[in-house]
Structures are given as structure tokens and as C-alpha cells.
mmCIF file of N, CA and C in Angstrom:
data_model
loop_
_atom_site.group_PDB
_atom_site.id
_atom_site.type_symbol
_atom_site.label_atom_id
_atom_site.label_comp_id
_atom_site.label_asym_id
_atom_site.label_seq_id
_atom_site.Cartn_x
_atom_site.Cartn_y
_atom_site.Cartn_z
ATOM 1 N N VAL C 28 -6.821 19.915 12.614
ATOM 2 C CA VAL C 28 -6.800 20.915 11.549
ATOM 3 C C VAL C 28 -6.636 20.206 10.211
ATOM 4 N N GLN C 29 -7.426 20.613 9.245
ATOM 5 C CA GLN C 29 -7.308 20.087 7.881
ATOM 6 C C GLN C 29 -6.966 21.245 6.952
ATOM 7 N N LEU C 30 -6.158 20.919 5.955
ATOM 8 C CA LEU C 30 -5.712 21.931 5.001
ATOM 9 C C LEU C 30 -6.094 21.492 3.593
ATOM 10 N N VAL C 31 -6.667 22.393 2.821
ATOM 11 C CA VAL C 31 -7.050 22.087 1.442
ATOM 12 C C VAL C 31 -6.479 23.156 0.525
ATOM 13 N N GLU C 32 -5.627 22.714 -0.403
ATOM 14 C CA GLU C 32 -5.005 23.635 -1.345
ATOM 15 C C GLU C 32 -5.797 23.693 -2.652
ATOM 16 N N SER C 33 -5.617 24.782 -3.355
ATOM 17 C CA SER C 33 -6.172 24.925 -4.696
ATOM 18 C C SER C 33 -5.361 25.957 -5.450
ATOM 19 N N GLY C 34 -5.583 26.002 -6.762
ATOM 20 C CA GLY C 34 -4.947 27.038 -7.562
ATOM 21 C C GLY C 34 -3.819 26.583 -8.453
ATOM 22 N N GLY C 35 -3.423 25.320 -8.334
ATOM 23 C CA GLY C 35 -2.354 24.837 -9.197
ATOM 24 C C GLY C 35 -2.843 24.686 -10.630
ATOM 25 N N GLY C 36 -1.888 24.452 -11.525
ATOM 26 C CA GLY C 36 -2.240 24.274 -12.921
ATOM 27 C C GLY C 36 -1.031 24.399 -13.815
ATOM 28 N N LEU C 37 -1.310 24.524 -15.092
ATOM 29 C CA LEU C 37 -0.264 24.650 -16.105
ATOM 30 C C LEU C 37 -0.142 26.101 -16.520
ATOM 31 N N VAL C 38 1.083 26.598 -16.534
ATOM 32 C CA VAL C 38 1.326 27.987 -16.898
ATOM 33 C C VAL C 38 2.630 28.055 -17.693
ATOM 34 N N GLN C 39 2.716 29.026 -18.576
ATOM 35 C CA GLN C 39 3.957 29.203 -19.336
ATOM 36 C C GLN C 39 4.992 29.946 -18.506
ATOM 37 N N ALA C 40 6.242 29.735 -18.832
ATOM 38 C CA ALA C 40 7.317 30.451 -18.158
ATOM 39 C C ALA C 40 7.074 31.957 -18.249
ATOM 40 N N GLY C 41 7.303 32.634 -17.143
ATOM 41 C CA GLY C 41 7.046 34.063 -17.064
ATOM 42 C C GLY C 41 5.654 34.404 -16.561
ATOM 43 N N GLY C 42 4.800 33.409 -16.479
ATOM 44 C CA GLY C 42 3.435 33.631 -16.030
ATOM 45 C C GLY C 42 3.302 33.635 -14.522
ATOM 46 N N SER C 43 2.057 33.737 -14.079
ATOM 47 C CA SER C 43 1.764 33.827 -12.646
ATOM 48 C C SER C 43 0.670 32.847 -12.259
ATOM 49 N N LEU C 44 0.698 32.451 -11.005
ATOM 50 C CA LEU C 44 -0.356 31.641 -10.399
ATOM 51 C C LEU C 44 -0.530 32.077 -8.951
ATOM 52 N N ARG C 45 -1.723 31.877 -8.440
ATOM 53 C CA ARG C 45 -1.993 32.155 -7.039
ATOM 54 C C ARG C 45 -2.548 30.899 -6.390
ATOM 55 N N LEU C 46 -1.831 30.387 -5.430
ATOM 56 C CA LEU C 46 -2.278 29.218 -4.696
ATOM 57 C C LEU C 46 -3.025 29.653 -3.438
ATOM 58 N N SER C 47 -4.026 28.861 -3.082
ATOM 59 C CA SER C 47 -4.804 29.124 -1.874
ATOM 60 C C SER C 47 -4.804 27.890 -0.998
ATOM 61 N N CYS C 48 -4.838 28.123 0.296
ATOM 62 C CA CYS C 48 -4.940 27.035 1.268
ATOM 63 C C CYS C 48 -5.930 27.473 2.336
ATOM 64 N N VAL C 49 -6.960 26.656 2.519
ATOM 65 C CA VAL C 49 -7.966 26.950 3.525
ATOM 66 C C VAL C 49 -7.843 25.937 4.648
ATOM 67 N N ALA C 50 -7.764 26.438 5.858
ATOM 68 C CA ALA C 50 -7.671 25.587 7.035
ATOM 69 C C ALA C 50 -9.034 25.453 7.690
ATOM 70 N N SER C 51 -9.301 24.289 8.253
ATOM 71 C CA SER C 51 -10.543 24.067 8.987
ATOM 72 C C SER C 51 -10.235 23.255 10.233
ATOM 73 N N GLY C 52 -11.177 23.255 11.139
ATOM 74 C CA GLY C 52 -10.975 22.555 12.404
ATOM 75 C C GLY C 52 -10.502 23.514 13.484
ATOM 76 N N SER C 53 -9.597 23.046 14.320
ATOM 77 C CA SER C 53 -9.100 23.850 15.445
ATOM 78 C C SER C 53 -8.027 24.827 14.972
ATOM 79 N N THR C 54 -8.427 25.769 14.156
ATOM 80 C CA THR C 54 -7.464 26.676 13.529
ATOM 81 C C THR C 54 -6.792 27.605 14.531
ATOM 82 N N TYR C 55 -7.357 27.732 15.724
ATOM 83 C CA TYR C 55 -6.734 28.568 16.745
ATOM 84 C C TYR C 55 -5.381 28.008 17.175
ATOM 85 N N GLN C 56 -5.142 26.727 16.865
ATOM 86 C CA GLN C 56 -3.883 26.094 17.230
ATOM 87 C C GLN C 56 -2.745 26.442 16.264
ATOM 88 N N ILE C 57 -3.078 27.051 15.143
ATOM 89 C CA ILE C 57 -2.050 27.302 14.124
ATOM 90 C C ILE C 57 -1.081 28.371 14.610
ATOM 91 N N LYS C 58 0.172 27.965 14.712
ATOM 92 C CA LYS C 58 1.230 28.875 15.137
ATOM 93 C C LYS C 58 1.901 29.524 13.925
ATOM 94 N N ALA C 59 2.056 28.740 12.874
ATOM 95 C CA ALA C 59 2.630 29.222 11.629
ATOM 96 C C ALA C 59 2.046 28.392 10.498
ATOM 97 N N ILE C 60 1.990 28.987 9.330
ATOM 98 C CA ILE C 60 1.436 28.281 8.171
ATOM 99 C C ILE C 60 2.210 28.707 6.951
ATOM 100 N N GLY C 61 2.316 27.823 5.979
ATOM 101 C CA GLY C 61 3.103 28.199 4.814
ATOM 102 C C GLY C 61 3.045 27.167 3.719
ATOM 103 N N TRP C 62 4.004 27.313 2.814
ATOM 104 C CA TRP C 62 4.055 26.485 1.615
ATOM 105 C C TRP C 62 5.405 25.798 1.483
ATOM 106 N N TYR C 63 5.335 24.543 1.079
ATOM 107 C CA TYR C 63 6.507 23.755 0.729
ATOM 108 C C TYR C 63 6.271 23.208 -0.669
ATOM 109 N N ARG C 64 7.316 22.757 -1.306
ATOM 110 C CA ARG C 64 7.140 22.143 -2.614
ATOM 111 C C ARG C 64 8.090 20.966 -2.784
ATOM 112 N N GLN C 65 7.684 20.063 -3.665
ATOM 113 C CA GLN C 65 8.509 18.901 -3.968
ATOM 114 C C GLN C 65 8.490 18.670 -5.463
ATOM 115 N N ALA C 66 9.639 18.841 -6.074
ATOM 116 C CA ALA C 66 9.802 18.592 -7.497
ATOM 117 C C ALA C 66 10.113 17.116 -7.722
ATOM 118 N N PRO C 67 9.854 16.616 -8.916
ATOM 119 C CA PRO C 67 10.143 15.203 -9.201
ATOM 120 C C PRO C 67 11.602 14.851 -8.919
ATOM 121 N N GLY C 68 11.810 13.818 -8.138
ATOM 122 C CA GLY C 68 13.158 13.354 -7.840
ATOM 123 C C GLY C 68 13.913 14.189 -6.829
ATOM 124 N N LYS C 69 13.248 15.154 -6.227
ATOM 125 C CA LYS C 69 13.929 16.032 -5.266
ATOM 126 C C LYS C 69 13.236 15.981 -3.911
ATOM 127 N N GLN C 70 13.945 16.468 -2.904
ATOM 128 C CA GLN C 70 13.368 16.522 -1.571
ATOM 129 C C GLN C 70 12.409 17.702 -1.446
ATOM 130 N N ARG C 71 11.497 17.557 -0.519
ATOM 131 C CA ARG C 71 10.570 18.655 -0.243
ATOM 132 C C ARG C 71 11.351 19.824 0.350
ATOM 133 N N GLU C 72 11.001 21.035 -0.095
ATOM 134 C CA GLU C 72 11.701 22.228 0.391
ATOM 135 C C GLU C 72 10.720 23.318 0.788
ATOM 136 N N MET C 73 11.145 24.135 1.704
ATOM 137 C CA MET C 73 10.307 25.242 2.153
ATOM 138 C C MET C 73 10.277 26.321 1.072
ATOM 139 N N VAL C 74 9.097 26.868 0.847
ATOM 140 C CA VAL C 74 8.938 27.981 -0.093
ATOM 141 C C VAL C 74 8.787 29.273 0.692
ATOM 142 N N ALA C 75 7.783 29.320 1.560
ATOM 143 C CA ALA C 75 7.527 30.515 2.354
ATOM 144 C C ALA C 75 6.613 30.161 3.511
ATOM 145 N N THR C 76 6.800 30.847 4.620
ATOM 146 C CA THR C 76 5.949 30.649 5.779
ATOM 147 C C THR C 76 5.573 32.002 6.376
ATOM 148 N N VAL C 77 4.488 31.996 7.119
ATOM 149 C CA VAL C 77 4.057 33.203 7.832
ATOM 150 C C VAL C 77 3.599 32.782 9.218
ATOM 151 N N SER C 78 4.052 33.519 10.220
ATOM 152 C CA SER C 78 3.713 33.178 11.596
ATOM 153 C C SER C 78 2.364 33.779 11.974
ATOM 154 N N SER C 79 1.890 33.391 13.141
ATOM 155 C CA SER C 79 0.628 33.941 13.625
ATOM 156 C C SER C 79 0.733 35.447 13.841
ATOM 157 N N GLY C 80 1.952 35.918 14.076
ATOM 158 C CA GLY C 80 2.163 37.348 14.243
ATOM 159 C C GLY C 80 2.371 38.100 12.953
ATOM 160 N N GLY C 81 2.440 37.361 11.835
ATOM 161 C CA GLY C 81 2.579 38.003 10.537
ATOM 162 C C GLY C 81 3.984 38.046 9.980
ATOM 163 N N SER C 82 4.940 37.499 10.693
ATOM 164 C CA SER C 82 6.321 37.479 10.185
ATOM 165 C C SER C 82 6.434 36.459 9.065
ATOM 166 N N THR C 83 7.095 36.868 7.997
ATOM 167 C CA THR C 83 7.238 35.988 6.839
ATOM 168 C C THR C 83 8.680 35.529 6.681
ATOM 169 N N ASN C 84 8.808 34.374 6.049
ATOM 170 C CA ASN C 84 10.124 33.796 5.793
ATOM 171 C C ASN C 84 10.070 33.154 4.415
ATOM 172 N N TYR C 85 11.070 33.452 3.587
ATOM 173 C CA TYR C 85 11.101 32.938 2.225
ATOM 174 C C TYR C 85 12.398 32.180 1.968
ATOM 175 N N ALA C 86 12.311 31.171 1.128
ATOM 176 C CA ALA C 86 13.525 30.568 0.602
ATOM 177 C C ALA C 86 14.194 31.594 -0.308
ATOM 178 N N ASP C 87 15.507 31.593 -0.303
ATOM 179 C CA ASP C 87 16.241 32.616 -1.049
ATOM 180 C C ASP C 87 15.854 32.656 -2.526
ATOM 181 N N SER C 88 15.642 31.493 -3.121
ATOM 182 C CA SER C 88 15.376 31.451 -4.560
ATOM 183 C C SER C 88 13.987 31.975 -4.921
ATOM 184 N N MET C 89 13.124 32.146 -3.914
ATOM 185 C CA MET C 89 11.766 32.618 -4.171
ATOM 186 C C MET C 89 11.591 34.104 -3.856
ATOM 187 N N LYS C 90 12.561 34.673 -3.153
ATOM 188 C CA LYS C 90 12.428 36.074 -2.768
ATOM 189 C C LYS C 90 12.303 36.953 -4.002
ATOM 190 N N GLY C 91 11.350 37.845 -3.963
ATOM 191 C CA GLY C 91 11.142 38.770 -5.063
ATOM 192 C C GLY C 91 10.174 38.263 -6.116
ATOM 193 N N ARG C 92 9.965 36.956 -6.175
ATOM 194 C CA ARG C 92 9.031 36.398 -7.147
ATOM 195 C C ARG C 92 7.757 35.886 -6.492
ATOM 196 N N PHE C 93 7.875 35.361 -5.285
ATOM 197 C CA PHE C 93 6.731 34.783 -4.574
ATOM 198 C C PHE C 93 6.373 35.667 -3.382
ATOM 199 N N THR C 94 5.078 35.746 -3.111
ATOM 200 C CA THR C 94 4.599 36.503 -1.955
ATOM 201 C C THR C 94 3.582 35.673 -1.197
ATOM 202 N N ILE C 95 3.815 35.510 0.090
ATOM 203 C CA ILE C 95 2.863 34.788 0.931
ATOM 204 C C ILE C 95 2.028 35.795 1.691
ATOM 205 N N SER C 96 0.753 35.481 1.836
ATOM 206 C CA SER C 96 -0.129 36.345 2.611
ATOM 207 C C SER C 96 -1.117 35.472 3.373
ATOM 208 N N ARG C 97 -1.648 36.042 4.432
ATOM 209 C CA ARG C 97 -2.517 35.262 5.319
ATOM 210 C C ARG C 97 -3.764 36.080 5.621
ATOM 211 N N ASP C 98 -4.900 35.447 5.571
ATOM 212 C CA ASP C 98 -6.177 36.069 5.919
ATOM 213 C C ASP C 98 -6.736 35.309 7.111
ATOM 214 N N ASN C 99 -6.515 35.828 8.301
ATOM 215 C CA ASN C 99 -6.942 35.116 9.503
ATOM 216 C C ASN C 99 -8.462 34.993 9.580
ATOM 217 N N ALA C 100 -9.169 35.961 9.076
ATOM 218 C CA ALA C 100 -10.634 35.928 9.126
ATOM 219 C C ALA C 100 -11.189 34.765 8.299
ATOM 220 N N ARG C 101 -10.471 34.402 7.247
ATOM 221 C CA ARG C 101 -10.895 33.303 6.378
ATOM 222 C C ARG C 101 -10.094 32.027 6.620
ATOM 223 N N ASP C 102 -9.212 32.047 7.636
ATOM 224 C CA ASP C 102 -8.368 30.880 7.919
ATOM 225 C C ASP C 102 -7.672 30.406 6.644
ATOM 226 N N SER C 103 -7.134 31.350 5.920
ATOM 227 C CA SER C 103 -6.535 31.038 4.626
ATOM 228 C C SER C 103 -5.140 31.628 4.504
ATOM 229 N N VAL C 104 -4.349 30.970 3.671
ATOM 230 C CA VAL C 104 -3.039 31.483 3.317
ATOM 231 C C VAL C 104 -2.898 31.369 1.808
ATOM 232 N N TYR C 105 -2.220 32.333 1.229
ATOM 233 C CA TYR C 105 -2.093 32.397 -0.221
ATOM 234 C C TYR C 105 -0.619 32.481 -0.617
ATOM 235 N N LEU C 106 -0.349 32.027 -1.819
ATOM 236 C CA LEU C 106 0.996 32.169 -2.369
ATOM 237 C C LEU C 106 0.862 32.728 -3.775
ATOM 238 N N GLN C 107 1.247 33.975 -3.930
ATOM 239 C CA GLN C 107 1.265 34.595 -5.247
ATOM 240 C C GLN C 107 2.624 34.326 -5.876
ATOM 241 N N MET C 108 2.612 33.683 -7.022
ATOM 242 C CA MET C 108 3.857 33.307 -7.698
ATOM 243 C C MET C 108 3.924 34.022 -9.036
ATOM 244 N N ASN C 109 4.933 34.843 -9.188
ATOM 245 C CA ASN C 109 5.125 35.603 -10.418
ATOM 246 C C ASN C 109 6.418 35.186 -11.104
ATOM 247 N N ASN C 110 6.483 35.502 -12.389
ATOM 248 C CA ASN C 110 7.685 35.202 -13.173
ATOM 249 C C ASN C 110 8.114 33.751 -12.983
ATOM 250 N N LEU C 111 7.178 32.856 -13.148
ATOM 251 C CA LEU C 111 7.451 31.439 -12.920
ATOM 252 C C LEU C 111 8.446 30.893 -13.930
ATOM 253 N N GLU C 112 9.224 29.949 -13.451
ATOM 254 C CA GLU C 112 10.256 29.305 -14.256
ATOM 255 C C GLU C 112 9.976 27.804 -14.310
ATOM 256 N N PRO C 113 10.449 27.130 -15.347
ATOM 257 C CA PRO C 113 10.234 25.671 -15.403
ATOM 258 C C PRO C 113 10.740 24.958 -14.144
ATOM 259 N N GLU C 114 11.750 25.515 -13.511
ATOM 260 C CA GLU C 114 12.291 24.911 -12.288
ATOM 261 C C GLU C 114 11.323 25.009 -11.111
ATOM 262 N N ASP C 115 10.284 25.795 -11.256
ATOM 263 C CA ASP C 115 9.271 25.900 -10.200
ATOM 264 C C ASP C 115 8.236 24.787 -10.289
ATOM 265 N N THR C 116 8.333 23.965 -11.320
ATOM 266 C CA THR C 116 7.404 22.839 -11.454
ATOM 267 C C THR C 116 7.548 21.904 -10.264
ATOM 268 N N ALA C 117 6.448 21.657 -9.575
ATOM 269 C CA ALA C 117 6.467 20.846 -8.362
ATOM 270 C C ALA C 117 5.053 20.677 -7.842
ATOM 271 N N VAL C 118 4.921 19.783 -6.884
ATOM 272 C CA VAL C 118 3.695 19.725 -6.095
ATOM 273 C C VAL C 118 3.892 20.661 -4.906
ATOM 274 N N TYR C 119 2.970 21.572 -4.748
ATOM 275 C CA TYR C 119 3.047 22.550 -3.672
ATOM 276 C C TYR C 119 2.107 22.125 -2.541
ATOM 277 N N TYR C 120 2.672 22.081 -1.343
ATOM 278 C CA TYR C 120 1.928 21.624 -0.177
ATOM 279 C C TYR C 120 1.753 22.758 0.826
ATOM 280 N N CYS C 121 0.571 22.827 1.373
ATOM 281 C CA CYS C 121 0.315 23.729 2.485
ATOM 282 C C CYS C 121 0.703 23.006 3.774
ATOM 283 N N ASN C 122 1.326 23.739 4.668
ATOM 284 C CA ASN C 122 1.807 23.151 5.925
ATOM 285 C C ASN C 122 1.443 24.071 7.070
ATOM 286 N N ALA C 123 0.984 23.477 8.160
ATOM 287 C CA ALA C 123 0.670 24.255 9.353
ATOM 288 C C ALA C 123 1.385 23.648 10.559
ATOM 289 N N LEU C 124 1.959 24.538 11.358
ATOM 290 C CA LEU C 124 2.567 24.129 12.621
ATOM 291 C C LEU C 124 1.583 24.466 13.729
ATOM 292 N N LEU C 125 1.135 23.449 14.438
ATOM 293 C CA LEU C 125 0.130 23.629 15.472
ATOM 294 C C LEU C 125 0.775 23.580 16.854
ATOM 295 N N GLN C 126 0.293 24.425 17.737
ATOM 296 C CA GLN C 126 0.678 24.313 19.132
ATOM 297 C C GLN C 126 -0.456 23.606 19.851
ATOM 298 N N VAL C 127 -0.258 22.341 20.155
ATOM 299 C CA VAL C 127 -1.321 21.507 20.722
ATOM 300 C C VAL C 127 -1.281 21.457 22.234
ATOM 301 N N SER C 128 -0.153 21.899 22.839
ATOM 302 C CA SER C 128 -0.047 21.997 24.286
ATOM 303 C C SER C 128 1.049 23.020 24.579
ATOM 304 N N ILE C 129 1.351 23.215 25.851
ATOM 305 C CA ILE C 129 2.351 24.231 26.209
ATOM 306 C C ILE C 129 3.673 23.974 25.505
ATOM 307 N N GLU C 130 4.077 22.724 25.446
ATOM 308 C CA GLU C 130 5.360 22.398 24.805
ATOM 309 C C GLU C 130 5.194 21.465 23.618
ATOM 310 N N GLY C 131 3.961 21.213 23.230
ATOM 311 C CA GLY C 131 3.737 20.243 22.175
ATOM 312 C C GLY C 131 3.369 20.885 20.858
ATOM 313 N N HIS C 132 4.034 20.435 19.788
ATOM 314 C CA HIS C 132 3.737 20.942 18.459
ATOM 315 C C HIS C 132 3.420 19.785 17.528
ATOM 316 N N LEU C 133 2.670 20.085 16.504
ATOM 317 C CA LEU C 133 2.271 19.075 15.529
ATOM 318 C C LEU C 133 2.246 19.725 14.162
ATOM 319 N N GLU C 134 2.743 18.997 13.165
ATOM 320 C CA GLU C 134 2.694 19.494 11.784
ATOM 321 C C GLU C 134 1.553 18.830 11.038
ATOM 322 N N VAL C 135 0.877 19.614 10.231
ATOM 323 C CA VAL C 135 -0.217 19.120 9.395
ATOM 324 C C VAL C 135 0.060 19.511 7.950
ATOM 325 N N TRP C 136 -0.242 18.600 7.041
ATOM 326 C CA TRP C 136 -0.004 18.833 5.618
ATOM 327 C C TRP C 136 -1.293 18.731 4.826
ATOM 328 N N GLY C 137 -1.374 19.521 3.785
ATOM 329 C CA GLY C 137 -2.445 19.363 2.835
ATOM 330 C C GLY C 137 -2.101 18.278 1.833
ATOM 331 N N GLN C 138 -3.002 18.054 0.877
ATOM 332 C CA GLN C 138 -2.806 16.975 -0.083
ATOM 333 C C GLN C 138 -1.918 17.387 -1.246
ATOM 334 N N GLY C 139 -1.692 18.675 -1.400
ATOM 335 C CA GLY C 139 -0.823 19.174 -2.451
ATOM 336 C C GLY C 139 -1.578 19.583 -3.696
ATOM 337 N N THR C 140 -0.995 20.531 -4.413
ATOM 338 C CA THR C 140 -1.535 20.968 -5.690
ATOM 339 C C THR C 140 -0.381 21.089 -6.680
ATOM 340 N N LEU C 141 -0.593 20.567 -7.877
ATOM 341 C CA LEU C 141 0.485 20.498 -8.865
ATOM 342 C C LEU C 141 0.589 21.789 -9.662
ATOM 343 N N VAL C 142 1.801 22.295 -9.721
ATOM 344 C CA VAL C 142 2.117 23.448 -10.560
ATOM 345 C C VAL C 142 3.098 22.996 -11.633
ATOM 346 N N THR C 143 2.717 23.216 -12.876
ATOM 347 C CA THR C 143 3.583 22.846 -13.996
ATOM 348 C C THR C 143 3.879 24.091 -14.811
ATOM 349 N N VAL C 144 5.154 24.390 -14.980
ATOM 350 C CA VAL C 144 5.567 25.570 -15.738
ATOM 351 C C VAL C 144 6.251 25.094 -17.013
ATOM 352 N N SER C 145 5.674 25.448 -18.142
ATOM 353 C CA SER C 145 6.236 25.025 -19.432
ATOM 354 C C SER C 145 7.190 26.094 -19.975
ATOM 355 N N SER C 146 8.197 25.631 -20.685
ATOM 356 C CA SER C 146 9.197 26.571 -21.229
ATOM 357 C C SER C 146 8.806 27.081 -22.598
#
């Protein structure tokens, strides 16, 4: 499975961006897919994920501002980010958890897309 993100860019505080991630390859293996981010000098952190069944999970600091959605027909996942803050500046990565066997899982990462929020 390969993941390609798009939609990052420069936005002013209070603005919005929509990130997209398109999966290709053996997408039937995707058990869950979502977004992580890594700010300069900080560890990578989970932003939001959605399972194959549609259950969503958000980091507490993103609840109410970010919305994850999944389009299975297009093998895509989106992250709508509203009311952005300078602290949201980071490289955002698409992540997929694959079930490659009965008990085997594998994580796949995209190349990342940079989001910069100016104050």
C-alpha cells in the first residue's frame, strides 16, 4: 500500500485547510487509516484515525476543530482542519494500519505534507 498526501500549505491563524490522502495498492488490507503530525523539535503525535468500520478517534486537542472522513470508494481519507492555530504548524503524515495476515499487522506512512499557520 502506498499513501500520497496533499493539501498542505500556508494559512493564517483562524483559517482552514483540507488535507487529502489517497491510498493505492492492496487497499483491502487497510484496517485503519488516519493522520499524525510532527512539529519542529517535537515527537510525532496522533491527530485522528478512522477504522474500516467507520469509528473515529481524535486527539483531545483536535476535537471540535478537526474532522476526519473516509471515502472507501476512492480509497481516500481527508482531514478538515478549522480554526487553525500557529501551534498546528507541522508536517502531517497519512498513516495506514494494514492487516497482512491473521495476526500480522504492518504500518505504512506517506511522505507528509507541510502545514504552516501564521499568527
